[in-house]
């Protein structure tokens, strides 16, 4: 508990039995829990208590899980370090003095520290995989549409998915089995069985990589930290010793993915966060002056700096005269990334890279330099642009004992293959 | 404003469009950061025009009446309400 991983520790009991009976599943604080505060790490929602459960929370309760609390996060999911929370930063429990990664840093930290058996996070540009990598645990970003977003407080709808964080691949797969599947309350959900997949994820965690073909996008190794790259190749050697083979692949589009991601995510954020007007919920802007003045006042007081930065940049990129220059080009880049991934995956079962190009940063290091923080997401954001599934598994440690994560990307709705491959390592 | 530079007036203008008040220090900091971030976004100029798969489908279901939130539940998080309705500032 001393890592500030939880924002609230109110317990929510699930059904008496089910596949998760006897287990605790911590829930990121941007996922609605009926009757239990849901703040999104923001002062804006400090006192907000949702009147309904998110679909994933209903499914957890139905599966017998106990929710031990709501986990700390970058405000509205905006960050790579879990330092932008209005409720204070989270410390990495396995690398003292370092950040746990973000934005689901609290979820990864409580699992790494043993304060919860499992956790849910959300991943818009790497927010499950990054903290899983930095805290030495497993995280899965599901195929877009596999898991319902009903009750997830939206940041960038076209990119984000809820997914599991766990100590092992098998446990992450068990949790994914519980939350996956279509939901009539989220029209973007799709049935895996209609798309060539199935929901038997836990059984796929059998560690069998004999004959597995792994593509390694060289662009995602360029510019990465030397020790991270070394640890990555050691992990690939281990997979090779178990019967997998690898070849290098070229993904020229990923060079532009991180910029495209931020333009799209900020654009969607500027629209989504317009709902926080301090009238229906959230911090009131008072009733002095007119609606616009009150609205601007509520948002000045309720939003932290990173949220304001993204809302403003998103507004800018969508404003008259700049839409074609930024947003349209970002959508072209998104289509290009998708084509590149599809081509690479037509000739490999999975694609492998380091999850993060750097080991966990020291606390406070990145706050004054947002651009550097954004660029750290270079390896995770392309996957969200392409709507594909990806897993981060522990690959080993640097010489200083800092965790390094390995990312495996699969074809749409083929969670089984990334789970099978990842389970050979963790 | 030119393509690569952002001045404080531009930041204030966008903040006004987005309905977010900023203090002077934020305007100063954002002016500098936005110049740097938008310059990085210029890399998108190198992206070729790409055909986008138009496999969008409408997902519709018949409208049907079902239980929703009660008025009390819907108002529970409102900072201010009156006679079962949200109470806000003047519209103009």
Short mmCIF file of C-alpha atoms in Angstrom, two decimals:
data_model
loop_
_atom_site.label_atom_id
_atom_site.label_comp_id
_atom_site.label_asym_id
_atom_site.label_seq_id
_atom_site.Cartn_x
_atom_site.Cartn_y
_atom_site.Cartn_z
CA UNK A 1 0.00 0.00 0.00
CA UNK A 2 2.95 2.35 0.54
CA UNK A 3 3.42 2.91 -3.20
CA UNK A 4 0.23 5.00 -3.53
CA UNK A 5 -1.17 2.44 -5.96
CA UNK A 6 -4.74 2.77 -4.71
CA UNK A 7 -6.93 5.88 -4.79
CA UNK A 8 -9.68 4.10 -2.81
CA UNK A 9 -9.76 0.81 -0.94
CA UNK A 10 -13.48 0.21 -0.63
CA UNK A 11 -14.10 -3.49 -1.18
CA UNK A 12 -16.70 -4.68 -3.68
CA UNK A 13 -17.72 -8.32 -3.20
CA UNK A 14 -18.59 -10.48 -6.18
CA UNK A 15 -20.74 -13.58 -6.49
CA UNK A 16 -20.08 -16.56 -4.22
CA UNK A 17 -18.53 -18.67 -6.89
CA UNK A 18 -17.19 -18.45 -10.40
CA UNK A 19 -13.85 -18.65 -12.21
CA UNK A 20 -12.39 -15.77 -10.17
CA UNK A 21 -13.81 -16.80 -6.75
CA UNK A 22 -11.31 -16.18 -3.95
CA UNK A 23 -9.28 -13.77 -6.06
CA UNK A 24 -8.87 -10.01 -5.85
CA UNK A 25 -8.98 -7.88 -9.00
CA UNK A 26 -8.09 -4.21 -8.55
CA UNK A 27 -9.81 -1.86 -11.00
CA UNK A 28 -8.34 1.26 -12.61
CA UNK A 29 -10.13 4.37 -11.41
CA UNK A 30 -11.46 5.34 -14.84
CA UNK A 31 -13.74 2.26 -14.85
CA UNK A 32 -17.16 2.93 -13.31
CA UNK A 33 -18.12 1.13 -10.10
CA UNK A 34 -21.67 1.62 -8.87
CA UNK A 35 -21.71 3.41 -5.52
CA UNK A 36 -17.91 3.59 -5.31
CA UNK A 37 -16.05 6.76 -6.28
CA UNK A 38 -14.44 6.87 -9.72
CA UNK A 39 -12.10 9.82 -10.08
CA UNK A 40 -9.99 9.17 -13.21
CA UNK A 41 -7.12 10.53 -11.11
CA UNK A 42 -8.67 13.99 -11.46
CA UNK A 43 -9.80 16.69 -9.06
CA UNK A 44 -12.63 17.25 -11.53
CA UNK A 45 -14.21 13.95 -10.44
CA UNK A 46 -12.97 13.92 -6.83
CA UNK A 47 -16.52 13.47 -5.50
CA UNK A 48 -18.06 11.57 -8.42
CA UNK A 49 -19.87 8.33 -7.55
CA UNK A 50 -21.16 6.45 -10.62
CA UNK A 51 -24.80 5.28 -10.50
CA UNK A 52 -23.97 2.14 -12.54
CA UNK A 53 -21.27 -0.49 -13.11
CA UNK A 54 -19.09 -0.76 -16.20
CA UNK A 55 -19.78 -3.98 -18.13
CA UNK A 56 -16.35 -5.35 -17.16
CA UNK A 57 -17.13 -4.73 -13.49
CA UNK A 58 -20.45 -6.59 -13.82
CA UNK A 59 -18.52 -9.48 -15.39
CA UNK A 60 -15.89 -9.48 -12.62
CA UNK A 61 -18.61 -9.60 -9.96
CA UNK A 62 -20.43 -12.34 -11.83
CA UNK A 63 -17.20 -14.35 -11.98
CA UNK A 64 -16.83 -14.20 -8.19
CA UNK A 65 -13.95 -11.72 -8.01
CA UNK A 66 -13.47 -9.38 -5.06
CA UNK A 67 -12.52 -5.83 -6.05
CA UNK A 68 -10.16 -4.58 -3.31
CA UNK A 69 -10.03 -0.99 -4.54
CA UNK A 70 -9.65 1.50 -7.34
CA UNK A 71 -6.17 2.09 -8.64
CA UNK A 72 -4.22 5.29 -9.14
CA UNK A 73 -3.60 6.50 -12.67
CA UNK A 74 -2.42 9.40 -14.78
CA UNK A 75 -5.24 11.94 -14.88
CA UNK A 76 -7.82 10.73 -17.44
CA UNK A 77 -5.22 8.22 -18.70
CA UNK A 78 -2.93 10.97 -19.95
CA UNK A 79 0.64 10.09 -19.12
CA UNK A 80 3.39 7.50 -19.36
CA UNK A 81 4.59 7.60 -15.75
CA UNK A 82 1.57 7.85 -13.35
CA UNK A 83 2.87 11.14 -12.06
CA UNK A 84 0.00 13.32 -13.36
CA UNK A 85 -2.61 11.95 -10.92
CA UNK A 86 -4.28 14.58 -8.77
CA UNK A 87 -3.86 12.09 -5.92
CA UNK A 88 -0.08 11.98 -6.08
CA UNK A 89 2.40 9.89 -8.05
CA UNK A 90 2.78 6.13 -7.75
CA UNK A 91 6.17 4.63 -6.93
CA UNK A 92 7.45 1.56 -8.75
CA UNK A 93 7.42 -1.22 -6.13
CA UNK A 94 10.19 -3.18 -7.86
CA UNK A 95 12.44 -0.20 -8.70
CA UNK A 96 12.46 2.30 -5.85
CA UNK A 97 12.77 5.94 -6.83
CA UNK A 98 11.50 5.12 -10.32
CA UNK A 99 8.12 5.58 -11.97
CA UNK A 100 5.83 2.56 -12.45
CA UNK A 101 4.97 3.58 -16.01
CA UNK A 102 1.56 4.78 -17.04
CA UNK A 103 -1.18 5.45 -17.26
CA UNK A 104 -2.33 2.26 -15.48
CA UNK A 105 0.62 2.58 -13.07
CA UNK A 106 -1.47 1.92 -9.96
CA UNK A 107 -2.88 -1.31 -11.43
CA UNK A 108 0.59 -2.64 -12.31
CA UNK A 109 2.04 -1.51 -8.98
CA UNK A 110 -0.58 -3.22 -6.78
CA UNK A 111 -0.09 -6.48 -8.72
CA UNK A 112 3.73 -6.22 -8.59
CA UNK A 113 3.60 -5.45 -4.85
CA UNK A 114 1.21 -8.33 -4.14
CA UNK A 115 -1.56 -5.96 -2.93
CA UNK A 116 -3.96 -7.51 -5.48
CA UNK A 117 -3.90 -10.83 -7.32
CA UNK A 118 -4.88 -9.26 -10.65
CA UNK A 119 -5.90 -5.87 -12.02
CA UNK A 120 -7.68 -4.14 -14.87
CA UNK A 121 -6.09 -1.29 -16.75
CA UNK A 122 -6.92 0.60 -19.93
CA UNK A 123 -4.61 1.05 -22.90
CA UNK A 124 -4.98 3.97 -25.33
CA UNK A 125 -1.38 4.17 -26.54
CA UNK A 126 0.35 1.64 -24.30
CA UNK A 127 -1.12 2.38 -20.88
CA UNK A 128 -1.37 -1.31 -19.89
CA UNK A 129 1.81 -2.57 -21.54
CA UNK A 130 4.09 0.26 -20.37
CA UNK A 131 3.43 -0.13 -16.62
CA UNK A 132 3.43 -3.93 -16.96
CA UNK A 133 6.92 -3.68 -18.53
CA UNK A 134 8.21 -1.19 -15.93
CA UNK A 135 6.85 -3.20 -12.96
CA UNK A 136 7.92 -6.65 -14.21
CA UNK A 137 4.40 -8.07 -14.67
CA UNK A 138 2.22 -9.16 -17.61
CA UNK A 139 -0.25 -6.90 -19.42
CA UNK A 140 -2.54 -7.54 -22.40
CA UNK A 141 -3.99 -4.88 -24.71
CA UNK A 142 -6.84 -6.77 -26.44
CA UNK A 143 -7.93 -6.38 -30.06
CA UNK A 144 -10.09 -3.26 -30.42
CA UNK A 145 -13.70 -4.37 -29.93
CA UNK A 146 -12.99 -7.53 -27.92
CA UNK A 147 -13.77 -5.94 -24.54
CA UNK A 148 -16.69 -3.62 -23.83
CA UNK A 149 -15.86 0.00 -23.05
CA UNK A 150 -19.29 0.67 -21.54
CA UNK A 151 -18.60 2.45 -18.25
CA UNK A 152 -15.00 3.33 -19.13
CA UNK A 153 -14.66 7.09 -18.84
CA UNK A 154 -13.63 7.91 -22.39
CA UNK A 155 -10.34 9.55 -23.34
CA UNK A 156 -9.84 8.49 -26.99
CA UNK A 157 -12.59 6.08 -28.02
CA UNK A 158 -11.15 4.86 -31.30
CA UNK A 159 -7.92 3.70 -29.64
CA UNK A 160 -8.61 2.50 -26.10
CA UNK A 161 -9.33 -0.95 -24.70
CA UNK A 162 -9.66 -2.33 -21.17
CA UNK A 163 -7.34 -5.27 -20.45
CA UNK A 164 -5.78 -7.43 -17.73
CA UNK A 165 -2.57 -7.08 -15.70
CA UNK A 166 -1.31 -10.15 -13.80
CA UNK A 167 1.84 -11.81 -12.45
CA UNK A 168 1.76 -14.52 -15.14
CA UNK A 169 0.48 -14.85 -18.70
CA UNK A 170 -1.90 -17.63 -17.69
CA UNK A 171 -3.55 -15.50 -15.00
CA UNK A 172 -3.83 -12.54 -17.39
CA UNK A 173 -5.49 -14.89 -19.91
CA UNK A 174 -7.96 -16.15 -17.27
CA UNK A 175 -8.98 -12.57 -16.49
CA UNK A 176 -9.32 -11.76 -20.20
CA UNK A 177 -11.67 -14.74 -20.59
CA UNK A 178 -13.98 -13.20 -18.00
CA UNK A 179 -14.15 -9.70 -19.49
CA UNK A 180 -14.06 -10.47 -23.26
CA UNK A 181 -17.12 -10.75 -25.48
CA UNK A 182 -19.74 -8.58 -27.15
CA UNK A 183 -21.93 -6.14 -25.22
CA UNK A 184 -25.13 -4.64 -26.57
CA UNK A 185 -24.30 -1.44 -24.66
CA UNK A 186 -21.08 -0.91 -26.66
CA UNK A 187 -21.80 -1.00 -30.39
CA UNK A 188 -18.06 -1.17 -31.18
CA UNK A 189 -17.71 -4.62 -29.58
CA UNK A 190 -17.34 -7.61 -31.91
CA UNK A 191 -17.62 -11.33 -31.33
CA UNK A 192 -14.21 -13.03 -31.56
CA UNK A 193 -15.84 -16.22 -32.88
CA UNK A 194 -17.23 -14.27 -35.87
CA UNK A 195 -13.71 -13.08 -36.63
CA UNK A 196 -11.70 -16.30 -36.61
CA UNK A 197 -10.98 -16.33 -32.86
CA UNK A 198 -12.23 -18.10 -29.76
CA UNK A 199 -12.37 -17.27 -26.07
CA UNK A 200 -10.21 -20.13 -24.72
CA UNK A 201 -7.36 -17.90 -23.66
CA UNK A 202 -6.12 -19.60 -20.47
CA UNK A 203 -5.72 -22.95 -22.25
CA UNK A 204 -3.52 -21.23 -24.85
CA UNK A 205 -0.93 -20.40 -22.15
CA UNK A 206 0.89 -23.70 -22.68
CA UNK A 207 4.34 -22.31 -23.49
CA UNK A 208 4.50 -24.19 -26.80
CA UNK A 209 6.41 -22.05 -29.32
CA UNK A 210 7.73 -24.87 -31.48
CA UNK A 211 7.48 -23.69 -35.09
CA UNK A 212 6.40 -20.15 -34.14
CA UNK A 213 7.52 -17.51 -36.65
CA UNK A 214 8.49 -14.16 -35.08
CA UNK A 215 8.96 -10.93 -37.08
CA UNK A 216 11.25 -8.29 -35.53
CA UNK A 217 10.59 -4.74 -36.79
CA UNK A 218 14.05 -3.20 -36.86
CA UNK A 219 12.58 0.31 -36.64
CA UNK A 220 11.46 -0.44 -33.07
CA UNK A 221 15.01 -1.32 -31.97
CA UNK A 222 16.63 1.78 -33.49
CA UNK A 223 17.15 4.37 -30.82
CA UNK A 224 16.27 2.06 -27.93
CA UNK A 225 18.50 1.89 -24.85
CA UNK A 226 21.45 -0.52 -25.32
CA UNK A 227 20.71 -2.68 -22.30
CA UNK A 228 17.04 -2.88 -23.22
CA UNK A 229 17.98 -4.15 -26.70
CA UNK A 230 20.42 -6.66 -25.22
CA UNK A 231 17.78 -8.01 -22.83
CA UNK A 232 15.31 -8.20 -25.71
CA UNK A 233 17.66 -10.34 -27.83
CA UNK A 234 18.36 -12.64 -24.86
CA UNK A 235 14.61 -13.25 -24.54
CA UNK A 236 14.34 -13.95 -28.28
CA UNK A 237 17.21 -16.44 -27.96
CA UNK A 238 15.22 -18.18 -25.24
CA UNK A 239 12.19 -18.43 -27.55
CA UNK A 240 14.46 -19.73 -30.31
CA UNK A 241 15.86 -22.42 -27.99
CA UNK A 242 12.26 -23.57 -27.53
CA UNK A 243 11.69 -23.99 -31.25
CA UNK A 244 10.64 -20.51 -32.47
CA UNK A 245 12.40 -18.76 -35.34
CA UNK A 246 12.73 -15.05 -36.08
CA UNK A 247 13.38 -12.80 -39.04
CA UNK A 248 13.69 -9.05 -39.41
CA UNK A 249 10.76 -7.14 -40.91
CA UNK A 250 10.45 -3.60 -42.18
CA UNK A 251 7.66 -1.33 -40.93
CA UNK A 252 8.46 2.09 -42.41
CA UNK A 253 5.16 3.59 -41.22
CA UNK A 254 5.96 3.24 -37.53
CA UNK A 255 8.39 6.16 -37.79
CA UNK A 256 5.33 8.41 -37.86
CA UNK A 257 3.05 6.47 -35.56
CA UNK A 258 3.74 8.29 -32.33
CA UNK A 259 2.97 11.69 -33.86
CA UNK A 260 -0.18 10.32 -35.52
CA UNK A 261 -1.24 8.75 -32.25
CA UNK A 262 -0.91 11.99 -30.29
CA UNK A 263 -2.78 14.06 -32.90
CA UNK A 264 -5.67 11.57 -32.94
CA UNK A 265 -5.72 10.97 -29.18
CA UNK A 266 -5.57 14.67 -28.37
CA UNK A 267 -8.29 15.42 -30.93
CA UNK A 268 -10.59 12.83 -29.40
CA UNK A 269 -9.69 14.01 -25.90
CA UNK A 270 -10.61 17.61 -26.70
CA UNK A 271 -14.05 16.40 -27.77
CA UNK A 272 -14.57 13.82 -24.99
CA UNK A 273 -13.54 16.09 -22.16
CA UNK A 274 -15.98 18.78 -23.28
CA UNK A 275 -18.55 16.94 -21.14
CA UNK A 276 -16.87 18.18 -17.95
CA UNK A 277 -18.81 21.38 -17.53
CA UNK A 278 -19.31 21.21 -13.76
CA UNK A 279 -23.11 21.18 -14.05
CA UNK A 280 -24.22 17.54 -14.35
CA UNK A 281 -21.23 16.17 -12.44
CA UNK A 282 -17.72 17.22 -11.55
CA UNK A 283 -16.32 20.29 -9.90
CA UNK A 284 -18.58 23.30 -10.26
CA UNK A 285 -17.27 26.47 -11.86
CA UNK A 286 -19.69 28.50 -9.73
CA UNK A 287 -22.60 30.51 -11.03
CA UNK A 288 -20.94 33.89 -11.43
CA UNK A 289 -20.87 35.14 -14.98
CA UNK A 290 -22.30 33.32 -17.97
CA UNK A 291 -22.13 29.65 -18.97
CA UNK A 292 -18.81 29.99 -20.85
CA UNK A 293 -17.09 31.76 -17.97
CA UNK A 294 -18.33 29.23 -15.44
CA UNK A 295 -17.37 26.33 -17.73
CA UNK A 296 -13.83 27.70 -18.28
CA UNK A 297 -13.45 28.27 -14.55
CA UNK A 298 -14.53 24.71 -13.66
CA UNK A 299 -12.04 23.31 -16.14
CA UNK A 300 -9.21 25.56 -14.99
CA UNK A 301 -9.66 24.36 -11.43
CA UNK A 302 -10.56 20.73 -12.17
CA UNK A 303 -8.02 19.74 -14.82
CA UNK A 304 -4.33 19.23 -14.24
CA UNK A 305 -1.65 20.53 -16.56
CA UNK A 306 -1.23 17.46 -18.79
CA UNK A 307 -4.99 17.31 -19.40
CA UNK A 308 -5.13 20.99 -20.30
CA UNK A 309 -2.13 20.53 -22.60
CA UNK A 310 -3.81 17.70 -24.51
CA UNK A 311 -7.24 19.33 -24.69
CA UNK A 312 -5.68 22.51 -26.06
CA UNK A 313 -3.39 20.74 -28.55
CA UNK A 314 -6.34 18.63 -29.69
CA UNK A 315 -8.49 21.71 -30.15
CA UNK A 316 -5.66 23.32 -32.10
CA UNK A 317 -5.12 20.31 -34.38
CA UNK A 318 -8.83 20.17 -35.21
CA UNK A 319 -9.33 23.90 -35.63
CA UNK A 320 -10.00 25.58 -38.95
CA UNK A 321 -6.88 25.74 -41.08
CA UNK A 322 -5.05 22.96 -39.26
CA UNK A 323 -7.38 19.99 -39.68
CA UNK A 324 -5.88 18.90 -43.02
CA UNK A 325 -2.33 19.54 -41.89
CA UNK A 326 -2.51 17.48 -38.70
CA UNK A 327 -5.66 15.38 -38.32
CA UNK A 328 -6.11 14.23 -41.92
CA UNK A 329 -2.41 13.35 -42.20
CA UNK A 330 -2.64 11.45 -38.90
CA UNK A 331 -5.52 9.40 -40.31
CA UNK A 332 -3.41 8.63 -43.41
CA UNK A 333 -0.58 7.51 -41.12
CA UNK A 334 -3.04 5.33 -39.21
CA UNK A 335 -4.16 3.55 -42.40
CA UNK A 336 -0.53 3.15 -43.45
CA UNK A 337 0.44 1.62 -40.08
CA UNK A 338 -2.43 -0.84 -40.37
CA UNK A 339 -1.36 -1.92 -43.88
CA UNK A 340 2.25 -2.34 -42.74
CA UNK A 341 1.25 -4.52 -39.79
CA UNK A 342 -1.07 -6.64 -41.91
CA UNK A 343 1.74 -7.24 -44.43
CA UNK A 344 4.28 -8.14 -41.72
CA UNK A 345 1.79 -10.47 -40.00
CA UNK A 346 0.99 -12.26 -43.26
CA UNK A 347 4.49 -13.69 -43.00
CA UNK A 348 4.94 -14.07 -39.22
CA UNK A 349 2.73 -15.37 -36.39
CA UNK A 350 3.70 -12.51 -34.07
CA UNK A 351 5.86 -9.38 -34.13
CA UNK A 352 8.30 -8.81 -31.25
CA UNK A 353 9.96 -5.66 -29.89
CA UNK A 354 10.94 -4.17 -26.55
CA UNK A 355 7.70 -2.86 -24.95
CA UNK A 356 9.40 0.39 -23.93
CA UNK A 357 12.60 1.72 -25.52
CA UNK A 358 13.94 2.73 -22.08
CA UNK A 359 14.00 1.28 -18.55
CA UNK A 360 11.72 2.91 -15.93
CA UNK A 361 12.52 6.62 -15.63
CA UNK A 362 13.50 8.28 -12.36
CA UNK A 363 10.60 10.06 -10.69
CA UNK A 364 10.17 13.68 -11.74
CA UNK A 365 12.43 13.28 -14.75
CA UNK A 366 9.88 13.63 -17.53
CA UNK A 367 7.33 16.08 -16.14
CA UNK A 368 8.97 19.23 -17.49
CA UNK A 369 9.51 17.77 -20.92
CA UNK A 370 6.26 16.45 -22.39
CA UNK A 371 7.68 15.80 -25.86
CA UNK A 372 10.31 13.40 -24.51
CA UNK A 373 7.60 11.59 -22.55
CA UNK A 374 5.42 11.32 -25.68
CA UNK A 375 8.31 9.86 -27.71
CA UNK A 376 8.77 7.06 -25.13
CA UNK A 377 5.51 5.61 -26.50
CA UNK A 378 7.06 4.86 -29.91
CA UNK A 379 6.76 1.06 -29.65
CA UNK A 380 3.29 0.79 -28.13
CA UNK A 381 1.22 3.40 -30.01
CA UNK A 382 1.39 1.74 -33.48
CA UNK A 383 -0.56 -1.24 -32.09
CA UNK A 384 -3.47 0.97 -30.99
CA UNK A 385 -3.52 2.73 -34.36
CA UNK A 386 -3.79 -0.71 -36.03
CA UNK A 387 -6.40 -1.98 -33.48
CA UNK A 388 -4.33 -5.15 -32.91
CA UNK A 389 -3.80 -7.24 -29.76
CA UNK A 390 -0.47 -7.12 -27.92
CA UNK A 391 1.02 -8.51 -24.74
CA UNK A 392 3.93 -7.31 -22.61
CA UNK A 393 5.81 -10.00 -20.69
CA UNK A 394 8.91 -9.65 -18.50
CA UNK A 395 12.01 -10.21 -20.65
CA UNK A 396 14.64 -9.83 -17.95
CA UNK A 397 16.46 -6.98 -16.21
CA UNK A 398 19.16 -4.43 -16.94
CA UNK A 399 22.46 -4.69 -15.03
CA UNK A 400 20.92 -2.30 -12.45
CA UNK A 401 18.04 -4.70 -11.89
CA UNK A 402 15.45 -2.62 -13.78
CA UNK A 403 12.65 -4.62 -15.47
CA UNK A 404 12.54 -4.84 -19.27
CA UNK A 405 9.36 -5.88 -21.08
CA UNK A 406 9.00 -7.77 -24.35
CA UNK A 407 6.02 -6.87 -26.54
CA UNK A 408 4.37 -9.43 -28.83
CA UNK A 409 1.83 -8.19 -31.38
CA UNK A 410 -0.66 -10.54 -33.05
CA UNK A 411 -3.31 -10.48 -35.74
CA UNK A 412 -6.77 -9.12 -34.92
CA UNK A 413 -8.73 -11.45 -32.58
CA UNK A 414 -5.79 -13.87 -32.43
CA UNK A 415 -5.12 -13.36 -28.71
CA UNK A 416 -4.34 -17.08 -28.42
CA UNK A 417 -1.08 -16.81 -30.35
CA UNK A 418 0.38 -13.91 -28.35
CA UNK A 419 -0.71 -15.64 -25.12
CA UNK A 420 0.91 -18.92 -26.19
CA UNK A 421 4.14 -17.16 -27.23
CA UNK A 422 4.25 -14.98 -24.11
CA UNK A 423 3.67 -17.93 -21.80
CA UNK A 424 7.00 -19.41 -22.93
CA UNK A 425 8.66 -16.54 -21.04
CA UNK A 426 6.31 -15.80 -18.12
CA UNK B 1 1.13 32.88 -36.94
CA UNK B 2 3.70 30.96 -38.95
CA UNK B 3 3.70 27.20 -39.19
CA UNK B 4 6.51 26.64 -36.74
CA UNK B 5 6.00 29.27 -34.11
CA UNK B 6 3.22 29.56 -31.58
CA UNK B 7 2.70 32.90 -29.86
CA UNK B 8 0.92 33.53 -26.56
CA UNK B 9 -2.13 34.95 -28.37
CA UNK B 10 -2.56 31.65 -30.24
CA UNK B 11 -2.46 29.70 -26.99
CA UNK B 12 -4.99 32.05 -25.41
CA UNK B 13 -7.22 31.79 -28.47
CA UNK B 14 -7.21 27.96 -28.37
CA UNK B 15 -7.79 28.01 -24.60
CA UNK B 16 -10.81 30.22 -25.22
CA UNK B 17 -12.15 27.85 -27.91
CA UNK B 18 -11.64 24.90 -25.53
CA UNK B 19 -13.19 26.81 -22.59
CA UNK B 20 -10.21 26.38 -20.32
CA UNK B 21 -8.94 29.38 -18.33
CA UNK B 22 -5.16 29.52 -18.07
CA UNK B 23 -2.97 31.55 -15.73
CA UNK B 24 -0.09 33.61 -17.13
CA UNK B 25 2.54 31.03 -16.26
CA UNK B 26 0.62 28.31 -18.09
CA UNK B 27 0.30 30.50 -21.17
CA UNK B 28 4.05 31.09 -21.14
CA UNK B 29 4.92 27.41 -20.65
CA UNK B 30 2.40 26.15 -23.21
CA UNK B 31 3.60 28.69 -25.79
CA UNK B 32 7.09 27.22 -25.65
CA UNK B 33 5.97 23.57 -25.45
CA UNK B 34 3.37 23.85 -28.21
CA UNK B 35 6.00 25.22 -30.59
CA UNK B 36 8.18 22.19 -29.91
CA UNK B 37 5.34 19.62 -29.99
CA UNK B 38 3.72 21.00 -33.16
CA UNK B 39 7.15 21.06 -34.83
CA UNK B 40 7.43 17.34 -34.05
CA UNK B 41 3.96 16.79 -35.54
CA UNK B 42 5.27 18.33 -38.79
CA UNK B 43 6.87 14.94 -39.46
CA UNK B 44 3.38 13.89 -40.58
CA UNK B 45 3.97 15.90 -43.76
CA UNK B 46 6.08 12.97 -44.95
CA UNK B 47 3.17 10.53 -44.68
CA UNK B 48 1.93 9.44 -48.13
CA UNK B 49 -1.77 9.61 -48.91
CA UNK B 50 -3.11 6.18 -48.08
CA UNK B 51 -6.32 4.46 -49.06
CA UNK B 52 -8.40 3.77 -46.00
CA UNK B 53 -10.42 0.62 -45.80
CA UNK B 54 -14.03 1.69 -45.68
CA UNK B 55 -15.40 -1.37 -43.93
CA UNK B 56 -17.65 0.65 -41.66
CA UNK B 57 -21.07 -0.75 -40.90
CA UNK B 58 -23.94 0.76 -38.97
CA UNK B 59 -24.73 -1.11 -35.79
CA UNK B 60 -28.41 -0.56 -35.09
CA UNK B 61 -31.07 -2.15 -32.95
CA UNK B 62 -34.72 -1.33 -32.62
CA UNK B 63 -35.53 1.30 -30.03
CA UNK B 64 -37.10 -0.24 -27.01
CA UNK B 65 -38.18 1.22 -23.71
CA UNK B 66 -36.18 -0.10 -20.80
CA UNK B 67 -35.24 0.96 -17.33
CA UNK B 68 -32.65 3.70 -17.08
CA UNK B 69 -31.33 5.82 -14.26
CA UNK B 70 -33.89 7.29 -11.91
CA UNK B 71 -34.08 11.07 -11.76
CA UNK B 72 -32.50 10.90 -8.32
CA UNK B 73 -29.59 8.81 -9.60
CA UNK B 74 -29.07 11.09 -12.58
CA UNK B 75 -28.93 14.16 -10.32
CA UNK B 76 -26.83 12.58 -7.58
CA UNK B 77 -23.53 13.94 -8.87
CA UNK B 78 -24.77 17.39 -9.83
CA UNK B 79 -23.19 20.20 -7.76
CA UNK B 80 -26.55 22.01 -7.83
CA UNK B 81 -30.10 21.08 -8.73
CA UNK B 82 -33.60 22.44 -8.26
CA UNK B 83 -36.99 20.74 -8.50
CA UNK B 84 -35.51 17.64 -10.10
CA UNK B 85 -33.46 19.51 -12.68
CA UNK B 86 -29.82 20.42 -13.16
CA UNK B 87 -29.09 23.98 -12.19
CA UNK B 88 -26.39 25.80 -14.16
CA UNK B 89 -25.09 29.30 -14.81
CA UNK B 90 -26.76 31.79 -17.14
CA UNK B 91 -26.63 30.79 -20.79
CA UNK B 92 -25.57 34.23 -21.98
#
